[in-house]
XYZ file of N, CA and C in Angstrom:
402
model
N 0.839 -1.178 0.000
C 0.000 0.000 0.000
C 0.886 1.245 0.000
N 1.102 1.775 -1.078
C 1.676 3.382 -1.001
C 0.877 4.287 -1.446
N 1.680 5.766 -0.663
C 0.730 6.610 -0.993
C 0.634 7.039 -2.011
N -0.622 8.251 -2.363
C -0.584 8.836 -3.624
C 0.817 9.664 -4.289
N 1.407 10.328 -3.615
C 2.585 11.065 -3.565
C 3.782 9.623 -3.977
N 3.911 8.932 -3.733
C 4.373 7.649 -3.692
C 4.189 6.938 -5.417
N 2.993 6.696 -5.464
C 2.719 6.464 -6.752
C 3.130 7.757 -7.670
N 3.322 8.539 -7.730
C 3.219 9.763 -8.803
C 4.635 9.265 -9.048
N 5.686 9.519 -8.125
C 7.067 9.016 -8.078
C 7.263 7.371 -9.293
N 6.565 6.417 -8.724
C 6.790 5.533 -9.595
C 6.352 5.840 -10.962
N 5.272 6.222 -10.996
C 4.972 7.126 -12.725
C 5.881 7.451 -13.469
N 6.639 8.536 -12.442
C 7.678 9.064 -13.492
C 8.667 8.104 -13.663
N 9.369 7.276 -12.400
C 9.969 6.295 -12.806
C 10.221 5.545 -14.118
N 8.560 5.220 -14.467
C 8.430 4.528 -16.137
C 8.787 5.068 -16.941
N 8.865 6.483 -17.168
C 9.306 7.479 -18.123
C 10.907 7.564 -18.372
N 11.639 6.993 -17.375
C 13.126 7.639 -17.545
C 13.869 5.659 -17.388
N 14.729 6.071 -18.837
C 15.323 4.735 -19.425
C 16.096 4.431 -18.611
N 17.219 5.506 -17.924
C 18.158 4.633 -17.550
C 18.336 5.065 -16.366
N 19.604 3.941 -15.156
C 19.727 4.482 -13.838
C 20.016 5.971 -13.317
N 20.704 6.122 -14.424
C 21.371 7.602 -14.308
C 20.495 8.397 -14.477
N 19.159 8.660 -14.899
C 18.577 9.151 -14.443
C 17.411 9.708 -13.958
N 17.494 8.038 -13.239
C 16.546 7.885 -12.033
C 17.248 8.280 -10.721
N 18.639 8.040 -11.002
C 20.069 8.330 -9.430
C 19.485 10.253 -9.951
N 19.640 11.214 -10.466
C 19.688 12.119 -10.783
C 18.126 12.780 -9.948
N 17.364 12.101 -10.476
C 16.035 12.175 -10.233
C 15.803 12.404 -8.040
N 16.570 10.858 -7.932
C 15.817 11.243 -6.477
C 17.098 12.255 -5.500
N 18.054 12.331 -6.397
C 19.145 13.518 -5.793
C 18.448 14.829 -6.176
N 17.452 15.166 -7.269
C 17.120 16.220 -7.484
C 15.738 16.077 -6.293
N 15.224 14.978 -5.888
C 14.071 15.308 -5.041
C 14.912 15.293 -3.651
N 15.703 14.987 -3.227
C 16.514 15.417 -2.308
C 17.025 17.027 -1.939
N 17.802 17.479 -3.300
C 17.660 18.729 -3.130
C 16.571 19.750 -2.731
N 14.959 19.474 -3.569
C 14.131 20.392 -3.220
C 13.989 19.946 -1.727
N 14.394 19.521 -1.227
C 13.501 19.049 0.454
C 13.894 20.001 1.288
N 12.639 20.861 2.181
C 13.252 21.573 2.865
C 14.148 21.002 4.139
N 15.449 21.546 4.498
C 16.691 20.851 5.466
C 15.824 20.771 7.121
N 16.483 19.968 7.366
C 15.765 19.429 8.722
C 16.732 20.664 9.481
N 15.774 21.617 10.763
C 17.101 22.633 11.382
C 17.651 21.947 12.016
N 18.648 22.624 12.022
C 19.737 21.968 12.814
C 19.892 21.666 14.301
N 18.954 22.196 14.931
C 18.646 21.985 16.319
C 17.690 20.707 16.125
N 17.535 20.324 15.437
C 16.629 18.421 15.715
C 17.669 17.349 15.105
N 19.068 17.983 14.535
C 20.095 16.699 13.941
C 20.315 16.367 15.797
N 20.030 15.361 16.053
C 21.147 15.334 17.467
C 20.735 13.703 17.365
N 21.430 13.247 18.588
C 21.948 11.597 18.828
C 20.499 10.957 18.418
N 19.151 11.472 19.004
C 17.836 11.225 19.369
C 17.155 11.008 17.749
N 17.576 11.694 16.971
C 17.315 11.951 15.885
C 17.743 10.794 14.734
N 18.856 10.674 15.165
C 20.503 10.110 13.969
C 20.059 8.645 13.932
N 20.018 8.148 12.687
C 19.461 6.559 12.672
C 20.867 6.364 12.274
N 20.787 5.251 13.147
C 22.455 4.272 13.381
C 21.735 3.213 11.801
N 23.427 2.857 11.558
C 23.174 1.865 10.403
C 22.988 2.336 9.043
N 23.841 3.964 8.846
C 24.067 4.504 7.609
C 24.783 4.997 7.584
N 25.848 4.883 6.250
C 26.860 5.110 5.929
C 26.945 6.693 6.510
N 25.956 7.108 5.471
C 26.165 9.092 5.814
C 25.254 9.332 7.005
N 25.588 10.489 7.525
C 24.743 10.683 8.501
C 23.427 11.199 7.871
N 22.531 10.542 8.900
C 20.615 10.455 8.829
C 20.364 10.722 9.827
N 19.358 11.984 9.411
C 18.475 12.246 10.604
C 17.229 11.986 10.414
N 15.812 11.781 11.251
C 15.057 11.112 10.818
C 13.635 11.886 11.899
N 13.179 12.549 11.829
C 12.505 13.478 12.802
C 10.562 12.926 12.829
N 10.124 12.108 13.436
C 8.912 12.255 13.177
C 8.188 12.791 14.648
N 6.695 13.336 13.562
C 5.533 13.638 14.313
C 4.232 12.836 13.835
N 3.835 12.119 15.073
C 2.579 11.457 14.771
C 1.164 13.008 15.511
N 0.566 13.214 14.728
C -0.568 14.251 15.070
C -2.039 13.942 14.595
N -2.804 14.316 15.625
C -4.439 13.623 14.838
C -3.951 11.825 14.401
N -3.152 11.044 15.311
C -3.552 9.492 14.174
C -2.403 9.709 12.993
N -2.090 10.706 12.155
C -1.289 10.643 11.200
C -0.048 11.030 11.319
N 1.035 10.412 10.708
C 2.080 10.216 10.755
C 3.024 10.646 9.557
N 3.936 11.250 10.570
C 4.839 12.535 9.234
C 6.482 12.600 10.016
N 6.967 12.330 8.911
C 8.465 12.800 9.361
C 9.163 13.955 8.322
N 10.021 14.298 9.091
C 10.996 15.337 8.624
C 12.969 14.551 8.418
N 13.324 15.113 7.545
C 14.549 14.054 7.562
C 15.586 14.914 6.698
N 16.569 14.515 6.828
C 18.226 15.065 6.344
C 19.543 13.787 6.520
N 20.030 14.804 5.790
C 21.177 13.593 5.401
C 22.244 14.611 4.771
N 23.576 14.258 5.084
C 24.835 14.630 4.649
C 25.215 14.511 3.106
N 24.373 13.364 2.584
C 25.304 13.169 1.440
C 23.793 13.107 0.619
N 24.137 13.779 -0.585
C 23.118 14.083 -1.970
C 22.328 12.703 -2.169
N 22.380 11.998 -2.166
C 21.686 10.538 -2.463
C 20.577 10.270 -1.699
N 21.042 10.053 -0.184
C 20.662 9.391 0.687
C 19.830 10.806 0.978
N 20.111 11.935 1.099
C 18.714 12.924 1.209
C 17.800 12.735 0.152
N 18.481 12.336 -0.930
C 17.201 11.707 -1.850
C 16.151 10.415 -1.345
N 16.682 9.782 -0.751
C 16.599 8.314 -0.615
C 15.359 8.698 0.700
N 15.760 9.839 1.867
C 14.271 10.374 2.410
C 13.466 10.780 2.085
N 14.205 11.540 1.268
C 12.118 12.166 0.493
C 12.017 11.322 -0.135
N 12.082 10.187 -0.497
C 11.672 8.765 -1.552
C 10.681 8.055 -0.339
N 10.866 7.846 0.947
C 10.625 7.494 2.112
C 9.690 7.994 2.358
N 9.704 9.860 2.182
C 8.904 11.019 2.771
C 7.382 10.474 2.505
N 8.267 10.514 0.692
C 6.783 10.143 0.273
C 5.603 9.296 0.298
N 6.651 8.176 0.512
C 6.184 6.672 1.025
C 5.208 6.802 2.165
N 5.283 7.420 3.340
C 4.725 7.237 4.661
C 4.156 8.772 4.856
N 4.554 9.730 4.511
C 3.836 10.786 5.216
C 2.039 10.690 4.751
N 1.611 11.449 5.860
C 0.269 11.419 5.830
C -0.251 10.149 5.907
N 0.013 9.003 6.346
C -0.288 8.190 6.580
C -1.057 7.922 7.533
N -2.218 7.209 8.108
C -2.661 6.997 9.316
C -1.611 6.242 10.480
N -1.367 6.322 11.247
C -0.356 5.795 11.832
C -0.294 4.186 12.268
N -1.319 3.742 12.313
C -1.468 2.382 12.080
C -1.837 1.725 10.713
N -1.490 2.369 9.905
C -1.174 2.301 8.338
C 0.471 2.072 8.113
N 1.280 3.129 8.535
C 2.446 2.924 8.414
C 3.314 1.287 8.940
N 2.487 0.706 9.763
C 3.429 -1.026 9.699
C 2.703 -1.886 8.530
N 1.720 -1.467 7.655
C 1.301 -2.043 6.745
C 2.054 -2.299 5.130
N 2.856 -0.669 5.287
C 3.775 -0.837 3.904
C 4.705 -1.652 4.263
N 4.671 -2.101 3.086
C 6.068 -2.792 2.740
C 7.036 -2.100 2.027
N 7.849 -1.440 2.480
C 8.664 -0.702 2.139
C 9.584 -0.899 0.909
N 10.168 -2.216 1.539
C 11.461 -3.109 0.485
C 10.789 -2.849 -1.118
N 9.557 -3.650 -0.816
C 8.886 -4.073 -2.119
C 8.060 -2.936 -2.692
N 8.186 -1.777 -2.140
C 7.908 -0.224 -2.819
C 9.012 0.353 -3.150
N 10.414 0.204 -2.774
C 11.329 0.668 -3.381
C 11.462 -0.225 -4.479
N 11.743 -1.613 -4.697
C 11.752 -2.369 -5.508
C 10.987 -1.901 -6.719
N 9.662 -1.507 -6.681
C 9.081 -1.033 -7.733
C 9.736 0.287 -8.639
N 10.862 0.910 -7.820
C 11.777 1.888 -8.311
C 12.698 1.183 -9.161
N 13.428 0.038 -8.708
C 14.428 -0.326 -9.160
C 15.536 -0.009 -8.572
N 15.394 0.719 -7.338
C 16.670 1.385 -6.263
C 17.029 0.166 -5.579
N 16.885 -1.094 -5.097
C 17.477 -2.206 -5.031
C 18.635 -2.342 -5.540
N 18.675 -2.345 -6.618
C 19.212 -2.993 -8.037
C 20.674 -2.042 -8.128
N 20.458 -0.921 -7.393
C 21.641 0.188 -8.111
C 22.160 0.710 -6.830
N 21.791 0.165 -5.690
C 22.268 1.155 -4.430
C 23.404 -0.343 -3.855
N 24.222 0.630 -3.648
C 25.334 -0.162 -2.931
C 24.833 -0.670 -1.931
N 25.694 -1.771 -0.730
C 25.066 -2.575 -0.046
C 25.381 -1.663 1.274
N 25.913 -0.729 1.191
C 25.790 0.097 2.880
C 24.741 1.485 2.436
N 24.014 1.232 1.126
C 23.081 2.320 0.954
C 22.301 1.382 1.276
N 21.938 0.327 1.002
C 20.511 -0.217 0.929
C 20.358 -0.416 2.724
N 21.745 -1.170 3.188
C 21.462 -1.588 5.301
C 21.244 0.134 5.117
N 21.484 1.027 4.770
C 20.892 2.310 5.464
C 19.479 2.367 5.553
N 19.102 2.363 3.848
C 17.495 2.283 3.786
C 16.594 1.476 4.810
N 17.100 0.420 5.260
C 16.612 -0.106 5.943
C 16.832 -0.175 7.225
N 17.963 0.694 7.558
C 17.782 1.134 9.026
C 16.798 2.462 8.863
N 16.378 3.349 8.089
C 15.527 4.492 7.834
C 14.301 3.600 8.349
N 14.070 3.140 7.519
C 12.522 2.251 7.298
C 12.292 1.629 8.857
N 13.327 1.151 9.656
C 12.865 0.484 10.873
C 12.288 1.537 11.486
N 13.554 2.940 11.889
C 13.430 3.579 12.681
C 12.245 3.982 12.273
N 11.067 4.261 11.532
C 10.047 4.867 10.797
C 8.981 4.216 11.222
N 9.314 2.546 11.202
C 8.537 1.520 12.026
C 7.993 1.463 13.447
N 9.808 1.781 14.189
C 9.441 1.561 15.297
C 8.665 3.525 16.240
N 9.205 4.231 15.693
C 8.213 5.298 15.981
C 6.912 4.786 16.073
N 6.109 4.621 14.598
C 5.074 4.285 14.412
C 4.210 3.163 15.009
N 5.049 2.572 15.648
C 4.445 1.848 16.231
C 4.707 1.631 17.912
N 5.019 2.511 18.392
C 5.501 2.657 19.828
C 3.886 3.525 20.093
């Protein structure tokens, strides 16, 4: 189950031939993201289990569930708003329902992310979990 924002992303996906630039693509949706301030990067924040540093900020409000997020290196801030999109606005007992893996998979970001990008993604995705479900 992903969201609408989520699906639009895979849309364009179909449109663009090659990795390069789809890698281009979620570094350019990385860039537009507004930066997490810098007074919420701290230990509390920082998801262990990625190469670059990740910060990972959520608010569950009304039932729905939203994070805010940053990252050091151009990719992997892509690789949150890829995430962003995935889960924000979500009902919060919605969010242990995605399957994350197998929504990136539908990107093809599996396939092209090194193996200390992908244990990142998936330390993102826990920490996203276990919020959501605490």
């Amino acid at each position: 189950m992903a969201s609408p924002a989520f699906e639009e992303i895979v849309e364009d996906f179909e449109f663009l031939d090659d990795w390069e630039d789809r890698y281009r693509y979620v570094i350019d949706m990385g860039k537009a993201m507004e930066p997490l301030d810098d007074a919420l990067k701290v230990s509390a924040t920082k998801v262990d289990g990625c190469a670059s540093q990740v910060w990972i900020h959520p608010v569950i409000e009304g039932g729905v569930f939203r994070f805010d997020g940053d990252s050091d290196a151009l990719i992997v801030r892509g690789l949150v708003s890829v995430l962003r999109h995935l889960y924000n606005d979500l009902p919060r007992e919605a969010v242990m329902n995605v399957d994350a893996l197998a929504e990136m998979t539908r990107l093809g970001l599996n396939d092209h992310l090194s193996a200390q990008r992908s244990n990142g993604v998936r330390a993102m995705i826990e920490r996203i979990r276990s919020v959501a479900s605490a």
